[in-house]
Every structure is written in structure tokens, then in C-alpha cells.
XYZ file of C-alpha atoms in Angstrom:
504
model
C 9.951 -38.253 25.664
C 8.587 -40.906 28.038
C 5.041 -41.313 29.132
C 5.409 -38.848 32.222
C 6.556 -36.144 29.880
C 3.690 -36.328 27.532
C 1.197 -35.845 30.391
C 3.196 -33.052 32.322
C 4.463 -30.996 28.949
C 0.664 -30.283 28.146
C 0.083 -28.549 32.012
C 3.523 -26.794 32.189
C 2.400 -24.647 28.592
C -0.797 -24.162 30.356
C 0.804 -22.970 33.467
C 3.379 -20.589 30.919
C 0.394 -19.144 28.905
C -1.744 -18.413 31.861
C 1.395 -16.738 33.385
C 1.727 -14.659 30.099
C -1.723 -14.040 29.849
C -1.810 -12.714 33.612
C 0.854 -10.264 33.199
C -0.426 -8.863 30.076
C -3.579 -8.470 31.565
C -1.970 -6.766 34.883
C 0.905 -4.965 34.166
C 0.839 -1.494 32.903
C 3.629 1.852 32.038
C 3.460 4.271 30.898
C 4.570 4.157 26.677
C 7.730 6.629 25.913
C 5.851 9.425 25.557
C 7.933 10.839 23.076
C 6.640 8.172 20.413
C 2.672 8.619 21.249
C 0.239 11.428 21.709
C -1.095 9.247 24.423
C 1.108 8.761 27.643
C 0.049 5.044 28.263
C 1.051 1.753 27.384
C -2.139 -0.629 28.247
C -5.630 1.475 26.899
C -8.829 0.881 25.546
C -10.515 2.013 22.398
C -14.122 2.178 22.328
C -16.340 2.516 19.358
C -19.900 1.800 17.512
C -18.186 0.783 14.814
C -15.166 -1.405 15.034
C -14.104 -3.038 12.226
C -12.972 -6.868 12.625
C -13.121 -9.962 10.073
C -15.733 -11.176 11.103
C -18.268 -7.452 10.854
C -18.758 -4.299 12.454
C -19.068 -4.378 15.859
C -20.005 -1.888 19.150
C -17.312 -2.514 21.398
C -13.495 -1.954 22.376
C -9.917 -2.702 21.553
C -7.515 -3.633 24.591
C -3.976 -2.301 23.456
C -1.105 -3.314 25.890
C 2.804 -3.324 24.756
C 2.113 -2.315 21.009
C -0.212 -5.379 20.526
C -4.055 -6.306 20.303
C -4.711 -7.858 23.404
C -8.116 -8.465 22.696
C -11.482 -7.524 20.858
C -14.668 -7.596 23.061
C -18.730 -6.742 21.828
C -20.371 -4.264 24.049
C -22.278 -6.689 25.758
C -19.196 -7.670 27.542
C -18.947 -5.084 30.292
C -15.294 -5.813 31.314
C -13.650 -2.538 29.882
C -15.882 -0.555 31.647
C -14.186 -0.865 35.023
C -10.900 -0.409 33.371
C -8.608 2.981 33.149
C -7.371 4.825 30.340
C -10.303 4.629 27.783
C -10.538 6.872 24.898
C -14.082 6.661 23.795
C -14.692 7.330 19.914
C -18.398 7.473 19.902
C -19.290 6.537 16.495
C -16.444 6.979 14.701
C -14.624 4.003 13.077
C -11.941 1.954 13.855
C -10.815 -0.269 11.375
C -7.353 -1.860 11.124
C -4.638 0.579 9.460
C -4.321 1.054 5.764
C -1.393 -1.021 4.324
C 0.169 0.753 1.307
C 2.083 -1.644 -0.518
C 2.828 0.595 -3.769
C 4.288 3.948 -2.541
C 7.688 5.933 -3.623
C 9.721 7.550 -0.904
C 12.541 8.730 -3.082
C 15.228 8.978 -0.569
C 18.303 8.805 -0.524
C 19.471 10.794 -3.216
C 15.924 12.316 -4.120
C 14.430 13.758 -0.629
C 13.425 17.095 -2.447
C 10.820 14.770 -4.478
C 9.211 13.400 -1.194
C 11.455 11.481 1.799
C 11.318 9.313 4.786
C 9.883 12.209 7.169
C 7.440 13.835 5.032
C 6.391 10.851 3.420
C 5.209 8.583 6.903
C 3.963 11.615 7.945
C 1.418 11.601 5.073
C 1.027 7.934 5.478
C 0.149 8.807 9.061
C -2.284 11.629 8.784
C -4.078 9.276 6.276
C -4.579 6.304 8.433
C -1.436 4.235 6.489
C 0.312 2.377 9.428
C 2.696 0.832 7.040
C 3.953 1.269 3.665
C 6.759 -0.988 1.657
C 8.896 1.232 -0.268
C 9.352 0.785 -3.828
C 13.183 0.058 -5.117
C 13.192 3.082 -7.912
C 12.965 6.690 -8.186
C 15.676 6.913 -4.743
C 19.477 7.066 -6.117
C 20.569 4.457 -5.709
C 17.840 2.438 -6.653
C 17.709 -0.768 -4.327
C 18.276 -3.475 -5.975
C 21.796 -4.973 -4.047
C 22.186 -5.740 -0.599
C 24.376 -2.224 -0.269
C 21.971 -0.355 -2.100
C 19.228 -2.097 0.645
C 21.191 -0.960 3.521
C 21.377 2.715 2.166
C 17.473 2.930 2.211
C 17.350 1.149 6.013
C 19.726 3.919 6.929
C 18.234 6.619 5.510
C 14.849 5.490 7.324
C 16.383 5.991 10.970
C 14.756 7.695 13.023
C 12.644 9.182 10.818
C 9.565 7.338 10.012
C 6.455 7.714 11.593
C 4.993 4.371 10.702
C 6.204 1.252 9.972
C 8.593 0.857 6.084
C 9.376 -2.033 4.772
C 11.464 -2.468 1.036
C 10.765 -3.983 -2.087
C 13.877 -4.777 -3.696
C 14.888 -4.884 -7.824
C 14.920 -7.300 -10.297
C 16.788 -5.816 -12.782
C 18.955 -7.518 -15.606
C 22.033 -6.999 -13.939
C 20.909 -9.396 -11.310
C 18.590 -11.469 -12.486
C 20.340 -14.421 -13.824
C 22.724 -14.146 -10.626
C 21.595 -16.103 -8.127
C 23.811 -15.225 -5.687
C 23.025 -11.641 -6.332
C 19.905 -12.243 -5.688
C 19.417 -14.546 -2.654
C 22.030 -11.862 -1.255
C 19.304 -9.695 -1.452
C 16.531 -11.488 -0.354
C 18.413 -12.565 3.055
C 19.265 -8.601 3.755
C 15.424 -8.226 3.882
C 13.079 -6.855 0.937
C 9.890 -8.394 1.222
C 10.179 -9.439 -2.629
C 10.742 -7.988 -5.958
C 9.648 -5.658 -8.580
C 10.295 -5.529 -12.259
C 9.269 -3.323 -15.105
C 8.614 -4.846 -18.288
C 8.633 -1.494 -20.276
C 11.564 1.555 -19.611
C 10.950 3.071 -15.801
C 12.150 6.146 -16.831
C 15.071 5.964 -13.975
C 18.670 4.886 -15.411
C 19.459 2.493 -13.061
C 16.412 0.359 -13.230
C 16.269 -1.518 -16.274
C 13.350 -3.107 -17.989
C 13.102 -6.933 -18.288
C 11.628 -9.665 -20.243
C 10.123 -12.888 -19.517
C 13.240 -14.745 -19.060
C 14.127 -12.301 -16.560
C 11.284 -12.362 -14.927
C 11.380 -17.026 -14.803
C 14.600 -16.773 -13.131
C 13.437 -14.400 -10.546
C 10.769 -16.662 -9.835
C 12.936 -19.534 -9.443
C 15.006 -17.622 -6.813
C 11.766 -15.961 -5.148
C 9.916 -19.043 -4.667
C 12.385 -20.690 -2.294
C 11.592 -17.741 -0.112
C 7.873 -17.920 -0.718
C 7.763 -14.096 -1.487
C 6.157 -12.353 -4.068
C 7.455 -10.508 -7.528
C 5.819 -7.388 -8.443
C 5.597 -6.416 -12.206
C 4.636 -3.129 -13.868
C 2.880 -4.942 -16.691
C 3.173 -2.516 -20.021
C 5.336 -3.462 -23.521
C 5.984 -1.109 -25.846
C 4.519 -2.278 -29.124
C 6.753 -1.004 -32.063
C 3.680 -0.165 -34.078
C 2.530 2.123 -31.318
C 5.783 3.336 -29.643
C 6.993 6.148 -32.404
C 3.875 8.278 -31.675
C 4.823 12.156 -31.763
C 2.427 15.679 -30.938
C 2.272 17.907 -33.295
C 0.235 21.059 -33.504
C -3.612 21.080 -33.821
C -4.372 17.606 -33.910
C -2.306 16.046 -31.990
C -1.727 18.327 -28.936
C 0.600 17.877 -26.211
C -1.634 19.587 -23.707
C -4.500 17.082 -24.520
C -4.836 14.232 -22.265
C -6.211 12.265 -25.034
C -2.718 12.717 -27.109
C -1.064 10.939 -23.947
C -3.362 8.253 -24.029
C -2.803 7.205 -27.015
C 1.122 7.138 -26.537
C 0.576 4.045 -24.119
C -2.675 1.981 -25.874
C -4.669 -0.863 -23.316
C -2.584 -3.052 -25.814
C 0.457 -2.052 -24.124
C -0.961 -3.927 -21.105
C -2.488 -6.536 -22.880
C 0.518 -7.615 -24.658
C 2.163 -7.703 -21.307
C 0.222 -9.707 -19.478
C -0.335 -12.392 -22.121
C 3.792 -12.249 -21.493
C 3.837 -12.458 -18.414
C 0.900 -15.462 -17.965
C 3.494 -17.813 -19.802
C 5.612 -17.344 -17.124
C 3.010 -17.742 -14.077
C 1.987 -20.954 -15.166
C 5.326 -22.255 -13.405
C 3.824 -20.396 -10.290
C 0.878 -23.593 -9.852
C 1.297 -26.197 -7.719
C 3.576 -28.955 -8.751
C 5.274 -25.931 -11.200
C 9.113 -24.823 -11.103
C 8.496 -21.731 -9.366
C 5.808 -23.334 -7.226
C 6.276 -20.874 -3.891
C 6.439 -17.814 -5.570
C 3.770 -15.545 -6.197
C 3.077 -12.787 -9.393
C 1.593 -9.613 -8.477
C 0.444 -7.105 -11.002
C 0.367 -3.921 -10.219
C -1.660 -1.134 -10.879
C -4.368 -2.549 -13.636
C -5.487 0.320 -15.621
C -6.908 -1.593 -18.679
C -10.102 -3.334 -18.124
C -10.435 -5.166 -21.338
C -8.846 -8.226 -22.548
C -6.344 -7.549 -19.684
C -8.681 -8.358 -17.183
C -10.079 -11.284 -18.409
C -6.274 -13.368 -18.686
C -5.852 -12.354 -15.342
C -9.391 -14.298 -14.312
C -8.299 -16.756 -16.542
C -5.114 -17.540 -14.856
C -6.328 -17.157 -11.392
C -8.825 -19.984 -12.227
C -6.259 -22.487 -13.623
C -4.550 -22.138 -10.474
C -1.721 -19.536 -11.366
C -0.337 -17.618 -7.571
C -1.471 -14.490 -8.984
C -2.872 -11.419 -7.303
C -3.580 -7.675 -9.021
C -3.593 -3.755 -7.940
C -5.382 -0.751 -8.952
C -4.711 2.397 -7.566
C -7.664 5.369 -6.765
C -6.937 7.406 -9.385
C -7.587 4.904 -11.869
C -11.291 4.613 -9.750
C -11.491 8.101 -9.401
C -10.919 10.162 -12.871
C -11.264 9.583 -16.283
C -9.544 11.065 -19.371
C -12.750 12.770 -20.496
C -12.870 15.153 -17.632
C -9.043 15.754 -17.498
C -8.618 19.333 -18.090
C -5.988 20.597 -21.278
C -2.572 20.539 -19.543
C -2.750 20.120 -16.383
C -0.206 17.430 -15.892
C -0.995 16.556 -12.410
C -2.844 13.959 -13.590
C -0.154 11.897 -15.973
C 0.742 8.585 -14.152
C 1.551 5.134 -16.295
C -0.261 3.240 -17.211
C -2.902 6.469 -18.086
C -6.250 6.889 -16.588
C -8.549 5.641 -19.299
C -12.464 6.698 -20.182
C -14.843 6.865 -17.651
C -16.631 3.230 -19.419
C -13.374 1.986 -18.329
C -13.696 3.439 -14.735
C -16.627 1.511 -14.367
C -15.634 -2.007 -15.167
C -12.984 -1.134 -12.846
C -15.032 -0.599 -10.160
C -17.131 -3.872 -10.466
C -14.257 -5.938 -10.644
C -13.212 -4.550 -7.712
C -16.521 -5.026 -6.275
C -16.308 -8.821 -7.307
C -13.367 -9.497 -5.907
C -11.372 -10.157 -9.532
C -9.053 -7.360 -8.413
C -7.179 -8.002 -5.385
C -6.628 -4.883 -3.540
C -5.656 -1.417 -4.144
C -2.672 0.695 -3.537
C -1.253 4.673 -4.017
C 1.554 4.370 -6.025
C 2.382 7.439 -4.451
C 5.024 8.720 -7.078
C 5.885 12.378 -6.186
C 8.276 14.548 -8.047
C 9.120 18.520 -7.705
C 6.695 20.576 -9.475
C 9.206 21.486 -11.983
C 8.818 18.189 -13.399
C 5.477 18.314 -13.755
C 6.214 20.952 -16.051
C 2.786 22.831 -15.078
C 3.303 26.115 -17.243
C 3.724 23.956 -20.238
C 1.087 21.562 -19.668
C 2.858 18.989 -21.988
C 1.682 15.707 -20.822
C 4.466 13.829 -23.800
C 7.512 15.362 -21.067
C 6.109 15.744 -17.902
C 7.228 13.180 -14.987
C 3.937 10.663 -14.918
C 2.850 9.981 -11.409
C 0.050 10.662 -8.884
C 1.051 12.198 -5.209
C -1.570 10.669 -3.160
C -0.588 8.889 -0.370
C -2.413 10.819 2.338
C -5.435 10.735 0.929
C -5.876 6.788 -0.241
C -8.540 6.372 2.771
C -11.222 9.183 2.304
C -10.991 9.610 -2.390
C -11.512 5.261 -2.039
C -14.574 6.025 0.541
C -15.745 9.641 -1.481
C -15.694 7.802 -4.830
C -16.796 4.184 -3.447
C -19.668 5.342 -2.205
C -22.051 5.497 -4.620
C -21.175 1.775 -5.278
C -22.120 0.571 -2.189
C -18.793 -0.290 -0.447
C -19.110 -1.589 2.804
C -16.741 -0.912 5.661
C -15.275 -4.432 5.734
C -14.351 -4.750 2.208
C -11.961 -1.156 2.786
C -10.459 -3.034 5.211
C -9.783 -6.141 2.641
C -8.571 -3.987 -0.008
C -6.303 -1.721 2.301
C -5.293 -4.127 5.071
C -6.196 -7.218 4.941
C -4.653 -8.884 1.503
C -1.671 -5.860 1.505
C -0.246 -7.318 4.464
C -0.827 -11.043 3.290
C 1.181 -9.447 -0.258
C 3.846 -8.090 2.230
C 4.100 -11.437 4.481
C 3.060 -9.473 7.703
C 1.074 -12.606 9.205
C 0.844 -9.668 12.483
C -0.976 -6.936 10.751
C -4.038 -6.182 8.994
C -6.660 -7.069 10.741
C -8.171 -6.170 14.095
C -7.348 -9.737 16.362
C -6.255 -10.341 19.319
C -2.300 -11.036 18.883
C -1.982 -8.333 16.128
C 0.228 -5.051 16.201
C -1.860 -2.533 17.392
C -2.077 -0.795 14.137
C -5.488 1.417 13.937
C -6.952 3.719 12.294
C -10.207 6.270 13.443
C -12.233 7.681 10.982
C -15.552 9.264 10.949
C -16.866 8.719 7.584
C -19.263 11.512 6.837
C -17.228 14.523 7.533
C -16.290 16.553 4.537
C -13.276 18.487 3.529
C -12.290 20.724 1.080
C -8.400 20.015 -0.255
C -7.570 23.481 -0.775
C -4.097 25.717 0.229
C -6.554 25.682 4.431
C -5.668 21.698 4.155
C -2.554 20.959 5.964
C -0.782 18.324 3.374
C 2.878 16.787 4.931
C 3.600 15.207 1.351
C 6.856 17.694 0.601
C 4.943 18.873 -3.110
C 1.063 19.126 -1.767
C 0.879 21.289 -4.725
C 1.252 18.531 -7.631
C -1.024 16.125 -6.448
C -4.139 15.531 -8.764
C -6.579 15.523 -5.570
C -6.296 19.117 -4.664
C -9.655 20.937 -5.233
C -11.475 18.126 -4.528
C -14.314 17.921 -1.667
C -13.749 14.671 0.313
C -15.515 12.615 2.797
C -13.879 10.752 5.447
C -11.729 12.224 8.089
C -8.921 10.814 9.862
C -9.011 11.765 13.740
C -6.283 9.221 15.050
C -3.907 6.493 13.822
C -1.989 4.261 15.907
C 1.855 2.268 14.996
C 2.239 -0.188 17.477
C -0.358 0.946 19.914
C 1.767 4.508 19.478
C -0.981 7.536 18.567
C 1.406 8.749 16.050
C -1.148 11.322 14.847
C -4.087 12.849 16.152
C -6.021 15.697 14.207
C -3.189 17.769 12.991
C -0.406 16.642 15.678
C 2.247 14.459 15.493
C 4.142 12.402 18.301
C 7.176 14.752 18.958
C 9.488 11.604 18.317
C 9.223 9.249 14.952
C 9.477 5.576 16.005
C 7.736 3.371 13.281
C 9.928 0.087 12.606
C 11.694 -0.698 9.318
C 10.056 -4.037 8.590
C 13.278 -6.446 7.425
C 12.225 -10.116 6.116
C 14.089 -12.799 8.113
């Protein structure tokens, strides 16, 4: 480019973003009213208490075309000659909860919990996006077919935005092909099990496994999720038997799968992410463990790695912040998930390294089943299915049981927004910026709730999940896909039109 192109290229972008700029700012339809509670495409939302990176501010959102057009303090009095505000006193806004851990079990499993019923959960909870876990539907996704049976399945029926984690599984993992076939049909990464799932067609895998998968993942620059528990022969041929060792005891669970379980696989799984450092083989791809029940030596490799410079990141979920095994009552198996919910000492290291930052963020892993399953007039925790339904109520048990810990507005929004979407690659959400899918949720904070049979629950099994009985605080009043009000107290838009989120 010669000289006179350097000096006009500079004023024709200005001219193009000022153009941009001008018809964002001035041009305004009404949204497809079948996809939003609110019949507008260009609105403000004004609150006291408006979450954004930088603090809590008094002010208001400007929403046009699905999008953040901007954030402004209430000192600037610009939205207050503008139309179509909806004014949320004190309530907060804060950017909507990512949920990168959740189960929606179709195809092939919708009476456990599906597309419909499961985003509508998500949406009555203030979770504008979820990514999909690859087991537990049938087929489970770990092909590019298999991937293309879950993005069909979602049509038309989500209410916010899915996206897919697909499998690495040892059918595929030392075939490369296989793989990158995968990744270019669109999961956002991979998840592995290094114990049995408990599903037939997702395999457990080791540490070789689990390098080659990183090899492959790290020319996408996307991250490998790993359910981090070995069965140690010494510990794996426990059995109930009657009196002391009951299978309606909690305690005869836990000690079926021991902290060491974790332990041994994360010391297993470290020797691997050392390739994940800069200047290593797998240097682009990214370890994430998810949900960290033991607090013991566990917790300390992780910091360990994470110092040397290993891409690692780490879950835990709110019923591992919530419970402990003391106060579980004698079979009821609502509350079996893997790993187990440990003692309540364990609870609390939990919750201060969560408070300091040495785990990364939380997530559901929403794992429904039908209450047969659960096995409830049995109360045998050795063969009921493990798993917590939770997924609408991630927002207000994290804010009930955070509270006495001092949890501060901002970091919710870290652990539920903010470093999910970084996980997920979605560089758009998460935060409350200007440029960023209008994704929102309202809240006011200090209204209680009882989660009782007056509770309307979407999950499809309301009945199994561990939470019911319990008094809450923190109610969702609105949540917004896409500048869409998907859900306002009670209602849903008539139409679903949340976006399967495919990686390019």
C-alpha cells in the first residue's frame, strides 16, 4: 500500500465504525416476539446493582440486536430520555450463569431430563448457556455422527444457548483422524473418565489416552475435561453387609470411593499436564478437572502444578459446598453423586479454596435420572444411579450457602460466568461489556423460598433432586439469551430460540 493509502485507510474505518455505531444507536424493531417476553429489540435495563468487571455499579444496560451496546453509571443521564426501560430497582443484574458441567440426556434418554425441560431449568435459574456433557444420552457423543445427533435433537427446543463437549474415549483416542473429525464438527473440547462412567459406551482411559488427546486438542487450543478418580485395587472390592456395613448409610458409600481415589488420579494425570507448559508437546491445550471433592493432598498437586506453569484449571460443584456426609440422612439416595460429598471439615477447606481463588470456578453437574434409579424405597446408596439434579438452582444454594463466607457479588459472577465461558472459548459472553451477547440475569438476593411440591421445578424429575426441602435465598425475576427475556417469574417466551454454540 502506498503512502496515500496509509493516511486514507485510517479515516475510511473511522468513517465505517461511526456509520455502525450510528445505526446501532438509531435503529430500532421490534424482536420476534415469539422468542422474548419483551416485544422490543433496542431496551434498557436499569439497576442499583449492576454487576460489571470492574464492581457494582447504579446504572443501565443498552441491549440492541441481542448484544451489549453499552454500560453507563447513573451519573450519565443519557438513558433517561430513551424508550423502552425496564427499571429493576435494586435488584441485580449480573451477567448470566455459564454451566459448563450439566447432563441433558437426550437423545435416547429424554425421560431422565432433555433439551426442553432441561434449558428451561437453566433458564428459570439465571443459566444463559450450558455445554452439554458427551455421556448419559444414547449415543454418547463422541464421533462426528454421534455430534450431529445431539445438534439435532437440540432444534428448536432450547431455551438458552447449548453447546457440546465431545468424548475421548479409547476407541478414538489414538485416531487422529477420529478425532480432529470431531473437533472440526464443533465440541468445544473433550472429556474423559479415568475410572468406569457407569454408561457402556463411554469407556474409561489412562494416561496415555489422555497424552494423545492432548496432542490433538492443543492444535485447536481447546480444553480436555477429566473426571479425576482411579480405582485402587486395595479399595475397589468393598461390599455392605448387614449391621456394620449398611447400604443405607452414607458413610458405607463413602468409603467405596476413598479421597485416595482422587489423589491417585491426579498425581496421574499431573505427569501428563506437564506437556501442557509452555515450550511442552501439548503446549495449546488446556487440563480441566472437574468436580474436586477431595480437599487433601488432591488439592495441594493441583496448586503445585498451577505454579510450575501447568494450563490447568479445576471445578467444584454446590453440593460438594453445600452438604456433608454427617448430616446425610440413612437412605435417602438423592444425595449419591461421584466423587461423594465428604465431612463437613472437608466442606470447609473447600470453601476457602474457593475463596482464594485455588479453585477455578464451579459448575452443576446436573446428572438427572428417573426416580426409579434412585432406588428411593430401598435407600441403597451401593446401587442407586449417583448424581445430583440441580441445575435450576446453581444461582440461589451458591448465594444461600456462600453467604456466611462473605461472597461478594463479583466473585459469583467469576465463578459462574466469567472463567466458564473463558473454559468454553466464548470470548462474547460472560461478562457485562459493551460488545457482549446480551446474556443477563436479575436477581434480588434476599428473597427466600421454600423448595417444596408449591415450587414450580421444569427439571423433568423435580422430585430426586437433593435440594428439595431446603429454604433458599435468591430469586430469579428475569433472564435474558441474546437480549431475548426468555423467562420472567414463572413464564416462558412462547417460542424456544437459544443457539447451539458449534466451535469453528
Amino acid at each position: 500500500m502506498d503512502f496515500l493509502g496509509w493516511r486514507v485507510f485510517p479515516l475510511l474505518t473511522l468513517l465505517a465504525s461511526f456509520l455502525f455505531i450510528f445505526y446501532m444507536r438509531t435503529s430500532s424493531k421490534p424482536s420476534n416476539s415469539e422468542c422474548s417476553l419483551l416485544p422490543h429489540d433496542r431496551f434498557w435495563i436499569l439497576s442499583n446493582n449492576i454487576v460489571t468487571p470492574s464492581g457494582v455499579i447504579s446504572g443501565a444496560v443498552e441491549v440492541r440486536g441481542g448484544n451489549i451496546i453499552s454500560v453507563v453509571e447513573k451519573e450519565n443521564q443519557q438513558w433517561k430520555i430513551k424508550s423502552n426501560v425496564v427499571d429493576y430497582g435494586d435488584a441485580v443484574v449480573m451477567p448470566g450463569l455459564i454451566d459448563v458441567h450439566a447432563h441433558i440426556d437426550e437423545p435416547g434418554r429424554t425421560e431422565w431430563e432433555g433439551f426442553s425441560s432441561g434449558t428451561k431449568a437453566a433458564a428459570a435459574g439465571g443459566v444463559t448457556t450450558l455445554i452439554d456433557m458427551p455421556l448419559n444420552s444414547c449415543p454418547s457423543t463422541v464421533s462426528e455422527e454421534t455430534l450431529k445427533l445431539k445438534v439435532d435433537a437440540a432444534e428448536d427446543k432450547i431455551y438458552v444457548d447449548v453447546g457440546f463437549w465431545g468424548g475421548l474415549v479409547p476407541d478414538n483416542a489414538f485416531n487422529r483422524t477420529a478425532l480432529e473429525g470431531l473437533l472440526k464438527a464443533g465440541v468445544l473440547g473433550l472429556k474423559s473418565f479415568m475410572c468406569p462412567s457407569g454408561i457402556n459406551d463411554f469407556p474409561m482411559t489412562n494416561a496415555s489416552h489422555i497424552k494423545e488427546g492432548l496432542n490433538v486438542l492443543a492444535k485447536y487450543k481447546r480444553p480436555l475435561l477429566v473426571h479425576a478418580e482411579v480405582e485402587l485395587d486395595s479399595e475397589s472390592d468393598f461390599e455392605a453387609s448387614d449391621g456394620i456395613n449398611d447400604a443405607r448409610s452414607y458413610s458405607t458409600y463413602l468409603k467405596t470411593r476413598p479421597p485416595s481415589w482422587e489423589e491417585a488420579a491426579i498425581r496421574e494425570l499431573l505427569e501428563v499436564t506437564k506437556d501442557t507448559r509452555t515450550g511442552g508437546p501439548s503446549e495449546g491445550s488446556h487440563v480441566h478437572i472437574v468436580h474436586l471433592s477431595d480437599t487433601r493432598a488432591s488439592l495441594d498437586m493441583i496448586k503445585g502444578a498451577k505454579n510450575s506453569g501447568d494450563s490447568l484449571s479445576v471445578e467444584t460443584c454446590p453440593h460438594y459446598l453445600a452438604f456433608s456426609s454427617e448430616e446425610i440422612p440413612d437412605g435417602d439416595t438423592r444425595y449419591k453423586c461421584s466423587p461423594p460429598i465428604r465431612d463437613s471439615a472437608n466442606r470447609e477447606r473447600l470453601w476457602d479454596a474457593l475463596m482464594e481463588g485455588h479453585i477455578d470456578m464451579l459448575s452443576s453437574d446436573h446428572s438427572p435420572t428417573v426416580p426409579e434409579l434412585k432406588r428411593f424405597h430401598e435407600g441403597d446408596f451401593l446401587k442407586a444411579w449417583g448424581g445430583i439434579s440441580s441445575l435450576q438452582y446453581v444461582l440461589p444454594v451458591t448465594w444461600s450457602y456462600g453467604r456466611k463466607y462473605g461472597i461478594t457479588l463479583n466473585q459469583l459472577a467469576s465463578w459462574w460466568s466469567e472463567r466458564p465461558a473463558k473454559l468454553a472459548g466464548q470470548d462474547f459472553k460472560g461478562s457485562i461489556v459493551s460488545g457482549n451477547h446480551a446474556d443477563i440475569v436479575v436477581w434480588e438476593p434476599d428473597t427466600e423460598f421454600e423448595l417444596d411440591d408449591n415450587h414450580t421445578a421444569y427439571h423433568k424429575n423435580p422430585s430426586i433432586s437433593a435440594y428439595m426441602g431446603k429454604r433458599l435465598s435468591g430469586k430469579v425475576l428475569a433472564t435474558f439469551v441474546r437480549g431475548n427475556l426468555v423467562y420472567k417469574e414463572g413464564q416462558h417466551a412462547p417460542v424456544a430460540c437459544g443457539v447451539p454454540i458449534v466451535a469453528k
